[in-house]
XYZ file of C-alpha atoms in Angstrom:
515
model
C -22.601 -219.121 -5.631
C -23.918 -215.735 -5.038
C -21.154 -213.181 -5.339
C -20.289 -211.664 -1.917
C -21.421 -208.054 -1.571
C -17.787 -206.941 -0.726
C -16.802 -208.287 -4.188
C -19.299 -206.850 -6.319
C -18.756 -203.501 -4.494
C -15.024 -203.301 -4.605
C -15.100 -204.694 -8.142
C -16.744 -201.333 -9.068
C -14.052 -199.432 -7.281
C -11.240 -200.690 -8.846
C -9.345 -204.262 -8.407
C -5.746 -203.027 -7.634
C -7.004 -201.013 -4.393
C -9.142 -203.884 -3.428
C -6.284 -206.479 -3.439
C -3.666 -204.442 -1.879
C -6.459 -203.619 0.929
C -7.255 -207.325 1.263
C -3.480 -208.188 1.192
C -2.607 -205.645 3.990
C -5.335 -206.760 6.240
C -4.330 -210.573 5.668
C -0.715 -209.528 6.702
C -1.745 -207.897 9.504
C -4.177 -210.804 10.633
C -1.521 -213.340 10.160
C 0.829 -211.640 12.710
C -1.472 -211.055 15.356
C -2.787 -214.725 15.237
C 0.769 -215.932 15.193
C 1.600 -213.826 18.043
C -1.143 -215.431 20.516
C -2.842 -218.632 19.022
C -4.959 -218.731 22.117
C -6.713 -215.217 21.077
C -9.917 -216.534 19.596
C -10.708 -213.076 17.980
C -7.495 -212.862 16.308
C -7.901 -216.482 15.087
C -11.527 -215.541 13.799
C -10.071 -212.266 12.006
C -7.484 -214.241 10.489
C -10.166 -216.585 9.292
C -12.180 -213.850 7.872
C -9.268 -212.271 5.953
C -8.201 -215.634 4.405
C -11.869 -216.409 3.275
C -12.133 -212.913 1.762
C -8.906 -212.986 -0.274
C -9.404 -216.515 -1.224
C -13.098 -215.593 -2.626
C -11.628 -212.978 -4.424
C -9.053 -214.720 -6.114
C -11.890 -217.553 -6.951
C -13.763 -215.025 -8.539
C -11.028 -213.744 -10.632
C -9.996 -217.276 -11.606
C -13.159 -218.666 -12.311
C -15.484 -216.147 -13.410
C -13.521 -213.413 -15.142
C -11.040 -215.429 -16.368
C -8.418 -213.175 -15.209
C -6.453 -214.547 -12.297
C -4.843 -212.203 -9.974
C -2.577 -214.759 -8.437
C -0.172 -217.762 -9.112
C -1.451 -221.452 -8.550
C 1.132 -221.779 -5.812
C 0.405 -218.982 -4.111
C -3.157 -219.909 -4.161
C -2.508 -223.298 -2.824
C -0.664 -221.499 0.034
C -3.493 -219.598 1.036
C -6.086 -222.372 0.844
C -3.905 -224.537 2.765
C -3.492 -221.942 5.613
C -7.247 -221.503 5.753
C -7.888 -225.550 5.939
C -5.662 -225.894 8.705
C -6.902 -222.949 10.649
C -10.343 -224.575 10.316
C -8.705 -227.807 11.530
C -7.375 -226.243 14.501
C -10.620 -224.268 15.131
C -13.696 -226.642 14.019
C -16.284 -224.061 15.652
C -15.026 -221.284 12.994
C -15.844 -223.855 9.881
C -18.658 -222.606 8.161
C -20.828 -223.801 5.086
C -19.700 -220.869 2.982
C -16.178 -221.356 3.633
C -14.074 -221.688 0.091
C -13.119 -225.161 1.584
C -16.508 -226.417 1.347
C -17.150 -226.125 -2.202
C -15.621 -226.635 -5.588
C -15.025 -223.584 -7.604
C -16.844 -220.289 -8.554
C -20.171 -218.884 -9.829
C -21.072 -218.986 -13.360
C -21.148 -215.896 -15.329
C -24.708 -214.102 -15.719
C -24.341 -213.837 -19.551
C -24.482 -217.659 -19.707
C -27.641 -219.800 -18.988
C -26.811 -222.214 -16.100
C -27.083 -225.860 -16.036
C -27.399 -227.979 -12.826
C -25.101 -230.752 -12.610
C -26.764 -234.320 -12.302
C -24.182 -235.000 -9.511
C -21.838 -232.706 -8.125
C -18.516 -232.054 -9.991
C -16.262 -232.000 -7.010
C -12.652 -230.804 -7.149
C -9.818 -232.974 -5.569
C -7.476 -232.498 -2.514
C -3.786 -231.522 -3.538
C -0.740 -233.267 -1.854
C 2.611 -232.018 -2.420
C 4.950 -234.102 -0.180
C 6.196 -237.961 -0.300
C 4.823 -238.550 3.363
C 1.471 -237.184 2.492
C 1.106 -239.748 -0.578
C 1.961 -242.187 1.765
C -0.448 -241.130 4.210
C -3.012 -241.249 1.646
C -2.608 -244.708 0.672
C -2.229 -245.684 4.519
C -6.090 -244.261 5.137
C -7.052 -246.025 1.970
C -5.815 -249.355 3.076
C -7.179 -248.978 6.435
C -10.564 -247.572 5.326
C -11.075 -250.945 2.892
C -9.352 -253.032 5.445
C -6.977 -254.556 2.805
C -2.998 -254.658 2.664
C -2.586 -253.596 -1.220
C -4.747 -251.074 -2.975
C -4.843 -250.800 -6.866
C -4.863 -247.414 -8.346
C -5.677 -245.956 -11.721
C -3.015 -243.230 -12.229
C -3.084 -240.306 -14.768
C -1.629 -236.949 -15.503
C -3.523 -234.054 -13.966
C -4.380 -231.637 -16.951
C -4.055 -227.972 -16.333
C -7.435 -226.842 -18.162
C -10.766 -225.896 -17.682
C -13.114 -229.112 -16.423
C -16.292 -229.510 -18.087
C -19.332 -232.072 -18.286
C -20.836 -233.158 -21.448
C -23.891 -235.141 -21.369
C -25.043 -237.245 -24.323
C -28.868 -238.756 -24.518
C -29.372 -241.573 -26.629
C -25.756 -241.099 -28.200
C -26.211 -237.592 -29.053
C -24.504 -234.895 -27.519
C -27.359 -232.433 -25.777
C -25.225 -230.234 -23.069
C -21.924 -229.091 -22.283
C -21.476 -227.171 -18.911
C -18.198 -225.813 -16.915
C -17.706 -226.961 -13.507
C -18.983 -223.537 -12.137
C -19.332 -223.983 -8.136
C -19.442 -227.906 -8.474
C -23.178 -227.998 -8.240
C -24.269 -225.487 -11.206
C -22.380 -224.567 -14.389
C -22.554 -222.521 -17.364
C -24.059 -223.809 -20.485
C -21.661 -223.630 -23.054
C -22.740 -226.303 -25.198
C -22.744 -224.373 -28.487
C -19.034 -223.383 -27.936
C -18.061 -226.998 -26.997
C -19.702 -228.363 -30.381
C -17.053 -226.578 -31.968
C -14.157 -228.616 -30.350
C -13.294 -230.931 -32.843
C -12.010 -233.733 -30.356
C -15.621 -233.597 -28.672
C -17.795 -236.286 -30.751
C -21.130 -235.098 -31.339
C -22.387 -238.616 -31.060
C -21.080 -241.678 -29.605
C -19.615 -244.186 -31.802
C -22.282 -246.903 -30.869
C -24.795 -244.399 -32.871
C -27.594 -242.448 -32.229
C -30.110 -245.384 -32.872
C -28.070 -248.276 -31.613
C -29.464 -250.465 -28.789
C -26.197 -250.472 -27.016
C -26.111 -246.761 -26.757
C -26.583 -245.469 -23.094
C -29.644 -243.703 -22.665
C -27.707 -241.297 -20.562
C -23.959 -240.467 -20.518
C -22.219 -237.999 -18.702
C -18.613 -237.810 -19.888
C -16.089 -235.444 -17.779
C -12.938 -234.171 -18.762
C -10.863 -230.924 -19.236
C -10.798 -228.353 -22.203
C -7.339 -227.490 -22.716
C -4.968 -225.944 -25.568
C -1.910 -227.946 -26.716
C 1.258 -226.160 -26.371
C 1.911 -225.868 -30.052
C -1.577 -224.248 -30.487
C -1.141 -221.910 -27.876
C 2.106 -220.493 -29.282
C 0.442 -220.105 -32.862
C -2.414 -217.982 -30.897
C -0.125 -215.888 -29.368
C 1.924 -215.230 -32.542
C -1.472 -214.183 -34.127
C -1.923 -211.940 -31.126
C 1.249 -210.333 -31.621
C 0.799 -210.037 -35.139
C -2.608 -207.829 -34.658
C -1.040 -205.925 -31.664
C -3.429 -207.493 -29.466
C -2.799 -208.834 -25.573
C -1.132 -212.162 -25.708
C -2.370 -214.890 -23.211
C -0.383 -215.766 -20.147
C -0.491 -219.453 -20.353
C -2.343 -222.181 -22.119
C -4.834 -222.777 -19.403
C -6.025 -219.045 -19.521
C -6.216 -219.105 -23.335
C -8.148 -222.381 -23.299
C -10.543 -220.608 -20.843
C -10.975 -217.553 -22.217
C -11.487 -219.204 -25.688
C -14.422 -221.570 -24.410
C -16.227 -219.079 -22.368
C -16.831 -216.468 -25.312
C -20.395 -215.615 -26.007
C -19.979 -215.817 -29.564
C -19.275 -219.597 -30.735
C -17.686 -218.408 -33.675
C -14.703 -217.059 -31.981
C -14.418 -220.263 -29.987
C -14.336 -221.851 -33.447
C -11.196 -219.884 -34.342
C -9.310 -221.172 -31.616
C -7.890 -224.758 -31.600
C -9.083 -226.448 -28.355
C -8.760 -229.713 -27.298
C -10.929 -232.159 -24.909
C -9.372 -234.910 -22.901
C -11.486 -237.413 -21.024
C -11.037 -238.482 -17.275
C -14.098 -240.036 -16.208
C -17.857 -240.131 -16.252
C -20.627 -239.144 -13.914
C -24.180 -240.254 -14.186
C -25.110 -242.934 -16.773
C -27.906 -245.168 -17.514
C -27.932 -248.431 -19.782
C -25.488 -248.896 -22.644
C -23.191 -251.769 -20.799
C -20.873 -248.747 -18.978
C -18.521 -250.904 -16.981
C -19.316 -250.810 -13.255
C -16.238 -252.532 -11.687
C -13.103 -250.478 -12.359
C -12.120 -246.874 -13.537
C -9.436 -248.179 -15.735
C -12.453 -250.178 -17.884
C -14.499 -247.155 -17.546
C -11.570 -245.106 -19.252
C -11.234 -248.036 -22.177
C -15.048 -247.623 -22.596
C -14.905 -243.779 -23.012
C -11.991 -244.255 -25.402
C -13.983 -246.649 -27.482
C -16.910 -244.085 -27.602
C -14.449 -241.694 -29.722
C -13.125 -239.481 -26.814
C -9.429 -238.830 -26.327
C -7.789 -239.880 -23.194
C -4.191 -239.340 -21.983
C -1.817 -242.017 -23.080
C -0.201 -242.068 -19.978
C -3.099 -243.462 -17.958
C -1.921 -246.792 -16.109
C -2.781 -248.824 -13.314
C -0.610 -249.420 -10.362
C -0.422 -250.862 -6.844
C 0.748 -249.556 -3.488
C 2.484 -246.196 -2.755
C 5.889 -247.202 -4.043
C 4.297 -247.619 -7.152
C 2.431 -244.327 -6.706
C 5.851 -242.117 -6.283
C 7.555 -244.290 -9.104
C 4.615 -243.152 -11.656
C 4.817 -239.360 -10.246
C 8.573 -239.510 -11.170
C 7.834 -241.066 -14.418
C 5.418 -238.211 -15.393
C 7.633 -235.649 -13.929
C 10.368 -236.531 -16.326
C 7.786 -236.752 -19.311
C 6.420 -233.347 -18.386
C 7.982 -231.195 -20.673
C 7.687 -233.633 -23.744
C 4.001 -233.876 -23.331
C 1.953 -232.041 -26.001
C 0.039 -230.496 -23.058
C 0.512 -228.633 -19.776
C -0.072 -230.738 -16.589
C 0.578 -229.541 -12.968
C 0.690 -232.942 -11.190
C -0.656 -236.582 -11.573
C -4.076 -237.845 -10.178
C -4.356 -241.288 -7.968
C -8.088 -242.644 -7.879
C -8.774 -246.192 -6.338
C -9.517 -248.298 -9.129
C -12.295 -250.447 -7.873
C -15.467 -248.698 -8.250
C -17.103 -250.501 -5.448
C -14.380 -249.583 -3.162
C -14.765 -245.991 -4.290
C -18.620 -246.201 -3.022
C -17.285 -247.526 0.231
C -14.903 -244.830 0.926
C -17.234 -242.205 -0.044
C -16.662 -238.361 -0.079
C -15.790 -235.371 2.190
C -17.338 -231.895 1.779
C -15.547 -230.751 -1.525
C -13.781 -234.026 -2.516
C -13.624 -237.615 -2.676
C -11.902 -239.903 -0.179
C -10.662 -242.103 -2.912
C -8.760 -239.892 -4.994
C -6.091 -237.173 -4.572
C -3.847 -234.774 -6.856
C -0.293 -235.109 -6.253
C 1.105 -231.686 -7.476
C 4.499 -230.801 -9.004
C 6.733 -228.145 -7.400
C 5.601 -224.802 -8.892
C 7.015 -223.731 -12.086
C 5.817 -220.278 -11.748
C 6.134 -218.337 -8.551
C 5.955 -214.813 -7.338
C 8.773 -212.734 -5.922
C 10.242 -209.567 -5.462
C 12.228 -207.637 -8.310
C 15.309 -206.305 -6.390
C 17.129 -204.759 -9.218
C 18.044 -205.380 -12.749
C 21.919 -206.194 -13.691
C 23.326 -205.893 -17.035
C 25.914 -208.570 -18.381
C 27.914 -208.252 -21.395
C 28.318 -211.206 -23.819
C 31.050 -212.402 -26.445
C 29.224 -210.397 -28.938
C 28.910 -207.320 -27.142
C 25.255 -207.716 -26.381
C 24.278 -206.084 -23.065
C 21.766 -208.510 -21.491
C 19.431 -207.206 -18.697
C 19.371 -209.751 -15.708
C 16.819 -209.709 -13.187
C 18.015 -209.763 -9.578
C 15.381 -211.526 -7.175
C 14.078 -212.108 -3.827
C 15.433 -215.903 -3.553
C 12.607 -218.058 -4.545
C 12.323 -221.723 -4.754
C 10.670 -222.662 -8.080
C 11.081 -225.787 -10.415
C 12.812 -227.581 -7.981
C 15.796 -225.056 -7.181
C 16.368 -221.887 -5.486
C 16.593 -219.022 -8.063
C 18.081 -215.609 -7.342
C 18.366 -214.326 -11.294
C 16.373 -214.602 -14.469
C 16.785 -213.430 -17.697
C 14.708 -210.399 -18.998
C 16.148 -210.839 -22.446
C 16.286 -207.301 -23.734
C 14.931 -203.583 -23.226
C 11.804 -204.413 -25.629
C 10.785 -207.342 -23.476
C 11.001 -205.381 -20.258
C 8.692 -202.919 -21.886
C 6.319 -205.301 -23.313
C 5.851 -207.177 -19.804
C 5.611 -203.719 -18.066
C 8.366 -204.642 -15.506
C 9.501 -202.107 -12.899
C 12.042 -202.636 -10.463
C 10.453 -203.146 -6.944
C 7.297 -204.966 -8.558
C 6.071 -208.477 -7.688
C 6.945 -210.534 -10.777
C 6.061 -214.169 -11.991
C 9.128 -216.070 -12.188
C 9.275 -219.300 -14.316
C 11.576 -222.245 -14.393
C 10.625 -225.487 -16.266
C 13.461 -228.446 -15.959
C 16.705 -227.094 -17.304
C 15.411 -224.057 -18.852
C 16.994 -220.871 -17.563
C 14.482 -219.001 -15.513
C 12.727 -216.076 -17.049
C 10.517 -213.301 -15.624
C 7.226 -213.705 -17.419
C 5.646 -210.493 -16.246
C 4.794 -208.344 -13.117
C 1.565 -208.023 -11.113
C 0.696 -204.653 -11.656
C -1.870 -204.750 -9.198
C 0.707 -205.110 -6.539
C 2.836 -202.580 -7.869
C 4.545 -200.245 -5.051
C 4.267 -196.587 -5.271
C 8.191 -196.152 -5.454
C 8.485 -198.645 -8.202
C 10.939 -197.443 -11.063
C 11.444 -198.096 -14.683
C 14.630 -199.589 -15.820
C 16.714 -197.721 -18.318
C 19.225 -199.563 -20.774
C 22.742 -197.877 -19.894
C 24.366 -195.944 -22.972
C 27.807 -196.933 -21.765
C 28.946 -200.508 -21.199
C 28.798 -201.349 -17.460
C 32.398 -203.171 -17.694
C 34.507 -200.843 -20.110
C 32.465 -197.694 -20.208
C 32.723 -198.004 -24.039
C 29.688 -196.463 -25.934
C 26.702 -198.865 -26.369
C 24.559 -198.557 -29.142
C 21.504 -199.994 -30.585
C 21.617 -200.621 -34.426
C 18.504 -200.197 -36.520
C 16.298 -202.838 -37.017
C 18.077 -204.799 -34.065
C 16.335 -205.488 -30.564
C 19.457 -205.613 -28.500
C 22.000 -203.052 -27.373
C 25.747 -203.644 -27.935
C 28.968 -202.382 -26.429
C 31.340 -201.113 -29.004
C 34.488 -201.881 -27.158
C 35.326 -204.910 -28.799
C 38.054 -207.191 -27.280
C 39.361 -203.949 -25.520
C 36.191 -204.930 -23.272
C 37.060 -207.521 -20.654
C 33.652 -208.953 -20.525
C 33.780 -209.646 -24.416
C 37.353 -210.767 -24.138
C 36.613 -213.375 -21.602
C 33.548 -214.888 -23.461
C 35.628 -214.811 -26.563
C 38.512 -216.773 -25.187
C 35.985 -219.247 -23.433
C 34.412 -219.599 -26.910
C 37.873 -220.336 -28.527
C 38.563 -222.974 -25.911
C 34.898 -224.601 -25.823
C 34.438 -228.119 -27.111
C 33.116 -226.689 -30.218
C 36.360 -224.850 -30.838
C 39.971 -225.774 -29.600
C 38.741 -228.059 -26.942
C 41.271 -226.825 -24.407
C 40.673 -228.825 -21.075
C 40.738 -227.012 -17.687
C 40.401 -223.591 -19.283
C 37.171 -222.696 -17.302
C 35.448 -219.551 -16.339
C 37.785 -218.946 -12.985
C 41.054 -219.400 -14.895
C 40.095 -217.212 -17.955
C 38.919 -214.703 -15.479
C 42.382 -214.616 -13.531
C 44.167 -214.325 -16.973
C 42.117 -211.479 -18.370
C 42.153 -209.556 -15.239
C 45.751 -209.886 -14.747
C 46.156 -208.929 -18.586
C 48.173 -211.932 -19.217
C 45.854 -212.660 -22.335
C 44.593 -209.949 -24.619
C 42.926 -212.161 -27.371
C 42.119 -215.601 -28.115
C 45.051 -215.821 -30.584
């Protein structure tokens, strides 16, 4: 892909202003288009605005490794563009983001043309959409039940590895789906990537050509170690394992990549010649890949019918937090390769496969204010008051900010658009702020020097990261928490003594101490 002129020009002028301008233009276009769906010019203006902002985010995400939007927010924009083009097919153009798989490679890397396109998958989020996918497949094949290969959807960087006569010769990123970046030297440092196939370079059974496709990612444990090292060196931390993996792989110096613990997990093959590669089922292809020395997900399976697809989705969702790597959904593929060929492709994705994505664990919302809570030991904890947002399967209105140092480290200001993360039963937290979207009236949070409950002095002791109320049990907040702790299962185990009753007893001055 050639980087659009408006992107290259605006990049020189500063990203923050560009994104604000694009966002403002999009909001105006959305309002006008919604007010009169029959106005073709307003529909066209909306399409231009959507294409422009999506291309910008594509460039930041896939080329610069500096994403400026959450995946969930990007998916909304992409879906809006898809639906607009479906309603107005005359507006669809070959250069639309919906017609390609990714973004352009960096100029610093040489380029590799993929022997066959590395297409992306269409995303589905609802049960009804998965059932509709299965129905389309059955109708397209003229059968009552379809067998599917199912697997986790890795949240990493897609790459292609080409082996000739059993030896690794090239490795490339997906790029725009047709041309990727040559990162062969960097990929050779990833220990989970075989430099030669197990059949051996001189074995007659080696394929003369085998293209293995998969994702480079960073395991959660390795991500934590890397960020710990970044903190010790007082360098910028990575936002998530996906960004860390992408940034590590796309280093111009392979020696830097070699210091990062990256992992490769295979999910399929591209072109191949000779070597007894299975040609009947995808599940057998995965077994073949594993036998050649590649890592594949242990959770790969084969199921039949839409009910089994949804059951697998639920199963993997329950396992998600215990997996050693990040995933953002599952992938369903027709298992029979002949049937895959019959179903074919659309412009940017195969008809025979789809990604079923989990509810977003990170979303963007507005930080309305910061409240301060007082705990049992007097610790003052800042808590974000948020514009209500649905994340991780629940509506969230508050999230922890931990302490004053964390607020400053994350550069969070009241009025910011902030990233909120909620995973499983974990307490929601503010991950950081989208500084590029910061309004002019945003303001810094200052930790109070008095307890917000009892007005006693609040102090931060040397070598501590927290501020404490000095009121002790005179402070109603500390008194309530102390009584609850005293009555808890780990204490006196007093049944029926909960938050509401303790509030009433303390507020009425009927209880002054746990004793």
